[in-house]
XYZ file of C-alpha atoms in Angstrom:
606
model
C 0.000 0.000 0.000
C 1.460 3.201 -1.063
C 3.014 5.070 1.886
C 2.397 8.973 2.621
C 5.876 11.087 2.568
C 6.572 12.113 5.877
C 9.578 14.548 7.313
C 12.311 12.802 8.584
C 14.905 13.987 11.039
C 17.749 13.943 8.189
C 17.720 15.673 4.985
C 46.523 -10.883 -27.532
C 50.020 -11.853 -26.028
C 51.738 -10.028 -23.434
C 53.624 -7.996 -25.859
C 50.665 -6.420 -27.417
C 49.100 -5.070 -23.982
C 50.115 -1.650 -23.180
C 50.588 -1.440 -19.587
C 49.163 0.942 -16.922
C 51.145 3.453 -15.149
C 51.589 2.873 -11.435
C 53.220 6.568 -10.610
C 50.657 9.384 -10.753
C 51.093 12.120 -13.047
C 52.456 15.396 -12.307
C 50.158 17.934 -10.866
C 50.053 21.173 -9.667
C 50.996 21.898 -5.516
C 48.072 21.502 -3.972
C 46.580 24.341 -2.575
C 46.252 25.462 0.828
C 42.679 27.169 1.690
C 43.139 30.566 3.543
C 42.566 29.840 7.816
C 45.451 27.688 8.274
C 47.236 26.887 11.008
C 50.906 25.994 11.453
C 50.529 22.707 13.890
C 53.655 22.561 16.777
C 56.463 20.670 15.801
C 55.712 18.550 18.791
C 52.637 17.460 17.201
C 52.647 13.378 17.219
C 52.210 12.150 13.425
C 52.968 9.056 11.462
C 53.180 8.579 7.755
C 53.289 5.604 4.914
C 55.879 5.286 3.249
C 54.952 3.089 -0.045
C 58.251 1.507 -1.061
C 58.984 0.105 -4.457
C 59.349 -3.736 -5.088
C 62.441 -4.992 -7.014
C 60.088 -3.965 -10.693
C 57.659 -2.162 -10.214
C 57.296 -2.063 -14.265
C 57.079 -5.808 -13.570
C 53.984 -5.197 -11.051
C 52.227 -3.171 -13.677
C 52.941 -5.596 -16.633
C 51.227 -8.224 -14.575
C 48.617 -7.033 -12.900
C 47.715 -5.692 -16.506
C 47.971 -8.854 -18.614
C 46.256 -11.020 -15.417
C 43.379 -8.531 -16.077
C 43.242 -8.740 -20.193
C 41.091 -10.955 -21.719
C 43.845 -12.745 -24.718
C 46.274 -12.729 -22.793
C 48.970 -15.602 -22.271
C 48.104 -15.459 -18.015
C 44.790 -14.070 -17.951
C 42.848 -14.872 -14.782
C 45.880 -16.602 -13.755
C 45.862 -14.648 -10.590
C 48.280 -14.310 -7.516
C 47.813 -15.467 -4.059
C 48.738 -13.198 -1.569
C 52.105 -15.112 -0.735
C 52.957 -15.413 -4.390
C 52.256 -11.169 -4.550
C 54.060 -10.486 -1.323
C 57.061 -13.205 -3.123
C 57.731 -11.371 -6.359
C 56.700 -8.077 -5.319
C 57.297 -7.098 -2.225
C 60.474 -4.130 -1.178
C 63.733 -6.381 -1.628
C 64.948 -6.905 2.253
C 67.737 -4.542 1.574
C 65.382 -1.666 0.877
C 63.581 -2.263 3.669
C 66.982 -2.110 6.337
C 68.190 0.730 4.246
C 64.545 2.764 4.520
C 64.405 1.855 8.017
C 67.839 2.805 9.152
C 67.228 6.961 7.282
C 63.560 6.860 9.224
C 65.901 6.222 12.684
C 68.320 8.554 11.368
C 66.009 11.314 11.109
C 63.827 10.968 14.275
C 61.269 7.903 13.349
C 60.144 5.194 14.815
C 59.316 2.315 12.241
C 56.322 -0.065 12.195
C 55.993 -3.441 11.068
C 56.350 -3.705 7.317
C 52.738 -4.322 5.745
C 51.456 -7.781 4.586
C 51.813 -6.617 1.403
C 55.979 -5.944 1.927
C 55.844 -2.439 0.796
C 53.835 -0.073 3.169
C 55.983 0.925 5.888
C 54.568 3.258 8.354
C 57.222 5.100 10.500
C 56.122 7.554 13.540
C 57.787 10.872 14.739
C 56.104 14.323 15.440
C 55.613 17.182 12.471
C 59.279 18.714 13.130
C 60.847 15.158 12.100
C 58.524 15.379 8.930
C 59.308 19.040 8.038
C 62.951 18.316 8.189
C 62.269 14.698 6.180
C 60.457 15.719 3.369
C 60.790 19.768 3.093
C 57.813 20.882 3.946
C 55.865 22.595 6.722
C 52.381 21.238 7.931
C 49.408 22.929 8.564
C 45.871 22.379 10.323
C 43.343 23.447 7.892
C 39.499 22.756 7.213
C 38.375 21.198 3.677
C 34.981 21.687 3.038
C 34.202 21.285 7.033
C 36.436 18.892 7.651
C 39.461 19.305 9.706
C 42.608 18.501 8.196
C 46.494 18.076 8.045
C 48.023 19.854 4.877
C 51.303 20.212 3.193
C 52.355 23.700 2.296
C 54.987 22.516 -0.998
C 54.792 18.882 -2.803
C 57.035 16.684 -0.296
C 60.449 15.915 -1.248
C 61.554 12.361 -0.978
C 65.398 12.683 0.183
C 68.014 11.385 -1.956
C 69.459 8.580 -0.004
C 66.343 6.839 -0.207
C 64.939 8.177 -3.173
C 64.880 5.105 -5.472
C 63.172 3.610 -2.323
C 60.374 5.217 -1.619
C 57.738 5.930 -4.500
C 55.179 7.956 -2.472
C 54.617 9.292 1.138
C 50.977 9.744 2.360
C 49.524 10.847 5.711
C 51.366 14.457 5.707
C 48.144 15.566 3.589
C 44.707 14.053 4.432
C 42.743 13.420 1.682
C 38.651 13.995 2.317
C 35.987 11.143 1.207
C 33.011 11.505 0.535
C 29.819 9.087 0.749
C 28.006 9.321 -2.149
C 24.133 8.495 -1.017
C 21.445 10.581 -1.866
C 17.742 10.240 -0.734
C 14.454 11.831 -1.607
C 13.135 14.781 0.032
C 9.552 14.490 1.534
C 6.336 15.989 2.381
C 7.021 18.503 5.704
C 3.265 17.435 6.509
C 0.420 14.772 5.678
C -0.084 14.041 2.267
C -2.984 15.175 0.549
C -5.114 12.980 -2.076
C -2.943 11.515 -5.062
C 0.013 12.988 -3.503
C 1.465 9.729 -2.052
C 4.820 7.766 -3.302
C 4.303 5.367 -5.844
C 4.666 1.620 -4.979
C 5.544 1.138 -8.482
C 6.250 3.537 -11.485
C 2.831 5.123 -11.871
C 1.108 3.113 -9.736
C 0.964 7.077 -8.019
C 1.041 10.181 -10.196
C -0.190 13.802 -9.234
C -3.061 14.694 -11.865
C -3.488 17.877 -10.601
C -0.078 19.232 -11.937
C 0.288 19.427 -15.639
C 1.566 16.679 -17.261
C 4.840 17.201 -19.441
C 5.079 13.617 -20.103
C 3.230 11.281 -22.162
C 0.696 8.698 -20.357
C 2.809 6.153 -18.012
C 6.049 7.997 -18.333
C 5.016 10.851 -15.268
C 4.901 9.202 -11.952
C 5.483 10.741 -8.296
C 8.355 9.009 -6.349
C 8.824 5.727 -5.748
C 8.328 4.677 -1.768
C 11.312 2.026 -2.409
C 11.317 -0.597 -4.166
C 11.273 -3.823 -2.677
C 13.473 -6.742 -3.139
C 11.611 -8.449 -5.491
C 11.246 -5.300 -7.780
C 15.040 -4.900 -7.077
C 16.084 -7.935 -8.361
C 13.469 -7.988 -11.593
C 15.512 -5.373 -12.837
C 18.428 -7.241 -13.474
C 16.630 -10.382 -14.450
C 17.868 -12.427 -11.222
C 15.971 -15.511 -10.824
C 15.313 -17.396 -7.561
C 18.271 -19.528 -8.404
C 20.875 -16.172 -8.428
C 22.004 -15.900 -4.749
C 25.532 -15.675 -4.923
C 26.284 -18.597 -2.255
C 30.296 -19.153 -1.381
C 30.968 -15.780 -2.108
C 32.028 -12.576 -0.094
C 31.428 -9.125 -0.498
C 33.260 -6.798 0.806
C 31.493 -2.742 1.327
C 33.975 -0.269 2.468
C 33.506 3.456 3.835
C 33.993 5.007 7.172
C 32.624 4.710 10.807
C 30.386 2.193 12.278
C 26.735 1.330 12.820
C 26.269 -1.030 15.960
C 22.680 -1.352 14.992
C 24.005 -2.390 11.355
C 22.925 -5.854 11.641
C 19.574 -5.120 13.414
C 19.474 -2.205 10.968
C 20.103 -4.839 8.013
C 17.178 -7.385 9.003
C 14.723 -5.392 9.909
C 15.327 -3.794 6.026
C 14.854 -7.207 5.091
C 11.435 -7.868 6.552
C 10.653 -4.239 5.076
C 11.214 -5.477 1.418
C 11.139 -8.938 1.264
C 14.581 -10.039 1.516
C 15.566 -13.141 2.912
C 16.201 -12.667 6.651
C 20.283 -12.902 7.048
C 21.702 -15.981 8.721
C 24.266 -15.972 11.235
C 27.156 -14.805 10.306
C 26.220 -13.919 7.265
C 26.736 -10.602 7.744
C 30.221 -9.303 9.528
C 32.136 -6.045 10.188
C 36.137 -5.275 9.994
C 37.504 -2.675 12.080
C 41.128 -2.041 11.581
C 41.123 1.183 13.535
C 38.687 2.456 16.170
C 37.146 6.088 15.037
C 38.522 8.868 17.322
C 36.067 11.447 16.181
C 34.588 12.327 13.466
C 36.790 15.391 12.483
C 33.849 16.906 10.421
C 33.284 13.830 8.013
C 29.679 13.918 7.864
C 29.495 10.264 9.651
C 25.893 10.218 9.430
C 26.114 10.322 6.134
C 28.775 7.323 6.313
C 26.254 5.315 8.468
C 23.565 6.027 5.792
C 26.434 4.491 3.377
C 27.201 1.344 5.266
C 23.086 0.504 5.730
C 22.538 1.275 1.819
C 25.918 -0.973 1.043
C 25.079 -3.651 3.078
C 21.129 -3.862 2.186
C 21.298 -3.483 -1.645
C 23.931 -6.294 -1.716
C 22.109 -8.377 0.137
C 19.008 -7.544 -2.563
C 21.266 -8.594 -5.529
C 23.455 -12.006 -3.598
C 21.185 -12.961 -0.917
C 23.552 -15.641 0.088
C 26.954 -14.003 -0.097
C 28.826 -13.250 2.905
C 28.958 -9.388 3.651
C 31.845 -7.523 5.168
C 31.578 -4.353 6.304
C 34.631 -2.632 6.648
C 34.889 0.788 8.525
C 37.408 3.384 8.102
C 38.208 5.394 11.400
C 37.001 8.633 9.629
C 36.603 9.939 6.444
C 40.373 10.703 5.626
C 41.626 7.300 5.942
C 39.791 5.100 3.758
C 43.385 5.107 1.141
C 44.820 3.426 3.919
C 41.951 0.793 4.788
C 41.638 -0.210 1.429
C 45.557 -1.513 1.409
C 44.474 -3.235 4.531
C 41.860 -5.015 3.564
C 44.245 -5.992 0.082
C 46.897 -7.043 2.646
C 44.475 -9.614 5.023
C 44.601 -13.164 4.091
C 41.681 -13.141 6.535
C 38.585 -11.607 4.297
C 38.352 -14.108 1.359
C 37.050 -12.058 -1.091
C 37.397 -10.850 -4.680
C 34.808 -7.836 -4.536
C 35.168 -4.776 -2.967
C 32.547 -2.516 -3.283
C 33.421 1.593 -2.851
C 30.712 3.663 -2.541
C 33.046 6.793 -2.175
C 34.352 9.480 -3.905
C 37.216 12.765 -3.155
C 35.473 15.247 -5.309
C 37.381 15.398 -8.853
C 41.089 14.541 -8.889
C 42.831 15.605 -6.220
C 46.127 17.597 -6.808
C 47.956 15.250 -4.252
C 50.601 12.855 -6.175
C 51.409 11.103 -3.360
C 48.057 9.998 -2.205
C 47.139 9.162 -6.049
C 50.601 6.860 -6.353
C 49.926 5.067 -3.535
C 46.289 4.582 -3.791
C 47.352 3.289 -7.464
C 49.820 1.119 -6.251
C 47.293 -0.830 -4.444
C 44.818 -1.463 -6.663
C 47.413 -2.511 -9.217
C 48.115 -5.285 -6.563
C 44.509 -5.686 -6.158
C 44.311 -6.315 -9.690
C 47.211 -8.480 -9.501
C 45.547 -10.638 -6.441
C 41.919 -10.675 -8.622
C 40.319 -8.966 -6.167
C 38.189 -6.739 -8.490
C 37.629 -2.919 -7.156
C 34.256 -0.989 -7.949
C 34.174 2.531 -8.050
C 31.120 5.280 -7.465
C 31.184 7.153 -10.269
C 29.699 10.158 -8.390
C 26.739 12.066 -7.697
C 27.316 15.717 -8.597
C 27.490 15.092 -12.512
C 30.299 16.715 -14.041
C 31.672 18.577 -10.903
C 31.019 21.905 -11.913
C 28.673 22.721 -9.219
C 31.121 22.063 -6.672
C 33.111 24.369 -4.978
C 37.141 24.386 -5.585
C 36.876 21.623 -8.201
C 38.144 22.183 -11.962
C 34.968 20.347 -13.503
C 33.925 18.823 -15.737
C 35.987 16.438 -14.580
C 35.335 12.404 -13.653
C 36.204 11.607 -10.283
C 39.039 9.892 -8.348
C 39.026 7.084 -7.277
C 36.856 6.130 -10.443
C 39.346 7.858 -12.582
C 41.841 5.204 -11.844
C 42.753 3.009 -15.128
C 42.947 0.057 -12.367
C 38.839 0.317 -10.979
C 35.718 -0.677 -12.749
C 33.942 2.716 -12.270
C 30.095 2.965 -12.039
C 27.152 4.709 -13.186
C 23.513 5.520 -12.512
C 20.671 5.209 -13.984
C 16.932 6.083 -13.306
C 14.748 3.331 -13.570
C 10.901 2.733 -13.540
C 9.749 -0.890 -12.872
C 5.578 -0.958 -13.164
C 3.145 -3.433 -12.268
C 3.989 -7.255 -12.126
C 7.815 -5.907 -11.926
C 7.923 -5.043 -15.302
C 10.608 -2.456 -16.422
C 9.032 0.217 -18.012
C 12.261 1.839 -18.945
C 16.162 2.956 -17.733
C 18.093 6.102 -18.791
C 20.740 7.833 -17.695
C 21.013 9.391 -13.780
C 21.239 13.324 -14.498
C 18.157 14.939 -13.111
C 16.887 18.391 -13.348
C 14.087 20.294 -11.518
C 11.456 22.473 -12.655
C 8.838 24.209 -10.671
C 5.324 24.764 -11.156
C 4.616 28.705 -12.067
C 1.385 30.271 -13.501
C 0.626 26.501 -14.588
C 3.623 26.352 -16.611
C 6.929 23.884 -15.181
C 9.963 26.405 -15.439
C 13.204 25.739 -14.734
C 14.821 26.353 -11.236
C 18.257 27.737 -10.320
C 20.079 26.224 -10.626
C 18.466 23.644 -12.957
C 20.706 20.741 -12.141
C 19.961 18.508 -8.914
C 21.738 15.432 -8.974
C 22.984 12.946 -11.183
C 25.781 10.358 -12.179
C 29.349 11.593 -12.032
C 31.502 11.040 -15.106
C 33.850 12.021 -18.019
C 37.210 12.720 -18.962
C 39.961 12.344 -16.333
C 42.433 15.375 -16.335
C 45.384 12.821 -14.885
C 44.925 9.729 -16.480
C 45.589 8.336 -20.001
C 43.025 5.920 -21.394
C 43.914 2.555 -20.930
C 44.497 -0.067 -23.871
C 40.842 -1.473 -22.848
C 39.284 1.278 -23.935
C 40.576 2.310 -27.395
C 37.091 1.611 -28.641
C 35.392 4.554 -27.328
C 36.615 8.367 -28.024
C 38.909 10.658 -25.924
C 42.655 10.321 -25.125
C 42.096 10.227 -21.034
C 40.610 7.575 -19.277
C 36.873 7.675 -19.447
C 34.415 7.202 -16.615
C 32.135 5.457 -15.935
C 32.159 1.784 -17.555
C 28.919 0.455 -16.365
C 25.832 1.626 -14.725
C 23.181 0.621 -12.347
C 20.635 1.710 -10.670
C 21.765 5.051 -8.689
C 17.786 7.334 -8.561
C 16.885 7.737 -4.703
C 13.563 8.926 -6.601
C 13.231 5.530 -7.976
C 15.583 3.200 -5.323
C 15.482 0.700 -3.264
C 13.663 1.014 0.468
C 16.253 0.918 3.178
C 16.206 1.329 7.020
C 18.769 2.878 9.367
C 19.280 3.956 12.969
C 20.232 7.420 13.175
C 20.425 8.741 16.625
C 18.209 6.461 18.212
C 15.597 6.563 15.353
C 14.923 3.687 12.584
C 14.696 5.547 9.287
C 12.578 4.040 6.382
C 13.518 5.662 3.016
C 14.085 4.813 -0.642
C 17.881 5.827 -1.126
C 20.470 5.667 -4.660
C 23.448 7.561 -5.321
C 26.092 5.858 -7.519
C 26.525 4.373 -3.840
C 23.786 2.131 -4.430
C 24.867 1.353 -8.155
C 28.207 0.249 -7.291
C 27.251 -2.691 -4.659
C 24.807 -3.583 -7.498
C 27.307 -4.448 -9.941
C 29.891 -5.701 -7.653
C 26.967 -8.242 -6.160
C 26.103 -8.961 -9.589
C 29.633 -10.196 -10.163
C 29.253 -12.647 -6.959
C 26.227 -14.271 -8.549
C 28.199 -14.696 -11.864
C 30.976 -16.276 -9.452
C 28.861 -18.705 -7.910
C 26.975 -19.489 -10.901
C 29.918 -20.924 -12.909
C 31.722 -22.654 -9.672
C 33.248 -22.089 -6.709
C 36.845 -21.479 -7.548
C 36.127 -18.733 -10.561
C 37.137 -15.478 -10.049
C 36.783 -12.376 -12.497
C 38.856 -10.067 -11.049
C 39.240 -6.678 -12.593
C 36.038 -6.454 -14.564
C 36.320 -3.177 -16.669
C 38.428 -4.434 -19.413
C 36.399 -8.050 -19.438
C 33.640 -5.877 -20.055
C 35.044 -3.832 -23.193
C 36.589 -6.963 -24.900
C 32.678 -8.211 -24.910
C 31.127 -5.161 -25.960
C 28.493 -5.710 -28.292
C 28.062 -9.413 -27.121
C 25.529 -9.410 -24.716
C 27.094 -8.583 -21.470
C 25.988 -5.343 -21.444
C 22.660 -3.609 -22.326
C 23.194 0.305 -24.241
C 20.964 2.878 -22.269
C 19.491 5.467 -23.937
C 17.490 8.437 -23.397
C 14.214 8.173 -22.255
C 11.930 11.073 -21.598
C 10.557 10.738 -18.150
C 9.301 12.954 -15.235
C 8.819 12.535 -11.320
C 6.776 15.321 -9.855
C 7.525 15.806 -6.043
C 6.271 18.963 -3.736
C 9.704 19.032 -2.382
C 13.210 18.553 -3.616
C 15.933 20.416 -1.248
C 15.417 21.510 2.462
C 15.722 24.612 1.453
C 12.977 25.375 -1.242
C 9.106 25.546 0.095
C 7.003 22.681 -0.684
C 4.937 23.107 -3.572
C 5.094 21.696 -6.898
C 8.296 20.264 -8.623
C 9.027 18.393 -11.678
C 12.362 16.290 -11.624
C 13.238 15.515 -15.230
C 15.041 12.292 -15.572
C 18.174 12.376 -17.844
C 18.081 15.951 -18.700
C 20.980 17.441 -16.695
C 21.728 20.093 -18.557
C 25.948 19.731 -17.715
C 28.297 17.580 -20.302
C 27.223 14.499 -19.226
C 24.825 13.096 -22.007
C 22.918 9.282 -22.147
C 23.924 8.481 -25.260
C 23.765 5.492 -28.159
C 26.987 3.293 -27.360
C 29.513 4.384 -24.681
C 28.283 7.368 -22.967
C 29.963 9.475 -20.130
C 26.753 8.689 -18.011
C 25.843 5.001 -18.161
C 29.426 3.852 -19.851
C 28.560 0.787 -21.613
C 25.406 0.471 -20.200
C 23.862 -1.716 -17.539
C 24.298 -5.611 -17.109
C 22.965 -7.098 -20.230
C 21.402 -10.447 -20.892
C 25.072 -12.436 -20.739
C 26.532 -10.315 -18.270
C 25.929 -13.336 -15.085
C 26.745 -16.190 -17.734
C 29.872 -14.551 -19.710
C 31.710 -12.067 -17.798
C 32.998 -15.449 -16.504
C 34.388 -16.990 -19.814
């Protein structure tokens, strides 16, 4: 029964494979927002120090001909022991990295799992005198920060060494769920959500769509709707395999959270342990990061997985806050622990950040992730181009989506009628119109939300993509559903209170895909693994594994979009973003690809 909207409290052989680049490319210094603060030299602080393995050109040849469909060794993937064996730091690197960090005031840590993250400890004057730079306490977009005031400098001795130092900058995340806004009051007549697409439409507004394409929002669809759209049959469950979600801070309620969500829609209650967390480090604050928002992540990761691979294992892995999820990612690469070869990343930093270090690092890992066949999914973002944002040289795509070594994802909008039908998909760029003198004009700004994509300004297009224009890597590759007007229903405890809301965001589109690769898994056995899945994915275009989206003309009226508009009458036009982001025939800078086509859970696998 359709549900009123009510206010809540919360708004070919190796040789022909060109290889991937490891090392970031040069950028400008990053820049320093005005209000800084020089922190005391006495300040406690520890940094990574990524070191390089014997060939590192080695790492990236592999890691990219493991991943290429044609190739002599593809899908002949490395254990962790094998990795750690041919491509860890060389022992003598290690004593001689050790013995300048001792030299110069730091303690050393244990060497990573991995063999080539070394995290040493001293205070900010042993880092200004390291690396020749001063650090500063600053706030990024209201979250407090350590910054560098000139691009670090790696000292000579242990130059060849040492390919990156991270931790003197902090580099923000960002979640990247979005959900509706609501009624501030009771609903009046034919103003309720939809239970399906249509099922509820406002007659009383004009209608700027033709019959069955106008519809108000969707109350959240349920798991059976969920699934329809990808086809999944009873038999698609994704059992053996685990999934890992990844973000920052921690729910305790997450697995009450997570079954009572499941009675909600229909999902198959989870069984014990079924559903686990990883904490590598306890949160010490929240530092500004928005961790409501991050809760509001880990509830829509865990849930919409669930929806897609009922019987996979879920781990949720926290972050201590929202600048170290770089770091927690290489952790959860390094643990022979979490068994998995999916981790799903419903996070973005905002464009491409101006930080080499962080970028070479970050890079280095999901090389080895690629290496290990532990395939990484991507957000693709949910502010379109970037151009709305503050401080961000848009249109740009987003890192860590930009990355030539992550399987970066799209949204769509999606209406599924009555019997579960889909009555269409398009692209995720949404504008808003309001209702004036019985005519919809357009608001200012026009643009509301939608799928993040494009060029990268850093990265050059990888050999897997040749196909498709541009000389940059291109974002996204695939696409799923990403609409909080037309998403799932989830449920999660906010300061004492259960919320019930339909919620997207490329955040929901990327645990889509990367739970649609577990079913594929389980479906062909056990012991299959697809690893890095972008470049499967362009090797088959055109056979099936993917479905082109294109444009549909489609409205969702609502009487209220943002907090801080009045409710009243609002049109949100689906696909019609008005940036450079365009649903398109073929590959498009919106959808990529497409979404998961007909032979995406039988021959992604082959």
């Amino acid at each position: 029964m359709p549900m009123k909207f009510q206010r809540t409290a919360l708004a070919g052989g190796l040789a022909a494979i060109a290889v991937l680049a490891l090392a970031a490319p040069a950028a400008a210094t990053p820049k320093i927002p005005v209000g800084t603060n020089l922190l005391a030299d006495s300040t406690p602080m520890s940094v990574t120090l990524t070191l390089a393995s014997a060939d590192d050109q080695a790492l990236t040849d592999y890691a990219t001909a493991v991943s290429t469909p044609g190739s002599p060794v593809y899908g002949q993937h490395l254990t962790r022991d094998q990795l750690r064996q041919r491509f860890a730091a060389p022992a003598d690197r290690v004593t001689r990295v050790k013995d300048w960090a001792a030299k110069n005031g730091f303690t050393s840590g244990t060497l990573d799992a991995s063999g080539t993250r070394l995290t040493v400890t001293g205070n900010v004057r042993t880092a200004r005198s390291a690396f020749s730079t001063a650090v500063v306490k600053t706030t990024v977009r209201g979250t407090q920060v350590r910054a560098v005031t000139a691009r670090p400098k790696i000292p000579a001795q242990v130059a060849r060494d040492i390919t990156a130092v991270t931790g003197l900058s902090e580099q923000v995340s960002y979640p990247l769920n979005r959900r509706p806004a609501v009624l501030p009051a009771a609903a009046a007549a034919g103003q309720t959500c939809a239970g399906y697409w249509a099922q509820a439409n406002n007659t009383t507004v004009p209608q700027a769509y033709p019959a069955g394409m106008q519809s108000n929002p969707i109350c959240g669809y349920s798991y059976a709707q969920t699934r329809a759209l990808y086809g999944l049959t009873d038999a698609d469950r994704g059992a053996g395999q685990t999934i890992v979600v990844l973000g920052a801070f921690h729910n305790p309620n997450f697995v009450a959270d997570a079954q009572r969500a499941a009675t909600l829609t229909g999902a198959p209650a989870f069984k014990p342990g079924q559903l686990v967390s990883k904490i590598y480090e306890p949160s010490t604050g929240d530092k500004g990061c928005d961790p409501e928002g991050w809760l509001m992540e880990q509830a829509l990761d865990i849930q919409s997985a669930h929806m897609i691979a009922p019987d996979a294992t879920i781990v949720t892995v926290a972050a201590p806050d929202c600048t170290a999820l770089e770091s927690t990612v290489a952790k959860v690469i390094a643990d022979p622990s979490i068994p998995t070869t999916l981790i799903s990343n419903s996070w973005t930093t905002h464009g491409e950040p101006g930080d080499d270090q962080f970028i070479t690092a970050f890079n280095n890992t999901l090389a080895r992730s690629a290496a290990l066949g532990i395939g990484q999914y991507f957000s693709s973002g949910d502010d379109g181009d970037t151009t709305a944002l503050p401080n961000t040289k848009g249109p740009t795509a987003s890192y860590p989506a930009s990355s030539p070594w992550v399987t970066a994802v799209g949204g769509t909008t999606a209406g599924i009628g009555a019997g579960n039908k889909v009555v269409f998909q398009t692209g995720w760029e949404t504008s808003v119109r309001g209702l004036s003198g019985g005519v919809w004009k357009p608001m200012s700004p026009s643009f509301l939300m939608g799928a993040g994509g494009g060029s990268s300004q850093r990265f050059d297009k990888p050999t897997w993509q040749n196909a498709i224009p541009g000389t940059k890597r291109q974002v996204p590759d695939i696409a799923a559903l990403a609409d909080p007007y037309t998403g799932p229903l989830m449920g999660v405890t906010i300061n004492g209170q259960y919320i019930v809301t339909s919620m997207g965001g490329t955040s929901l589109a990327s645990p889509i895909i990367a739970s649609l690769v577990a079913v594929a898994q389980a479906k062909a056995g056990p012991d299959t693994v697809v690893g890095f899945l972008a470049p499967v994915l362009y090797a088959g275009a055109g056979k099936g594994l993917t479905a082109d989206v294109g444009h549909v003309g489609a409205g969702i009226w609502t009487p209220q979009y943002s907090s801080d508009v009045p409710a009243g009458n609002y049109l949100l036009d689906a696909d019609n973003g008005g940036q450079t982001l365009k649903t398109a025939a073929g590959w498009d800078n919106v959808t990529g690809l497409g979404t998961p086509g007909p032979k995406f859970l039988t021959d992604i696998t082959k």
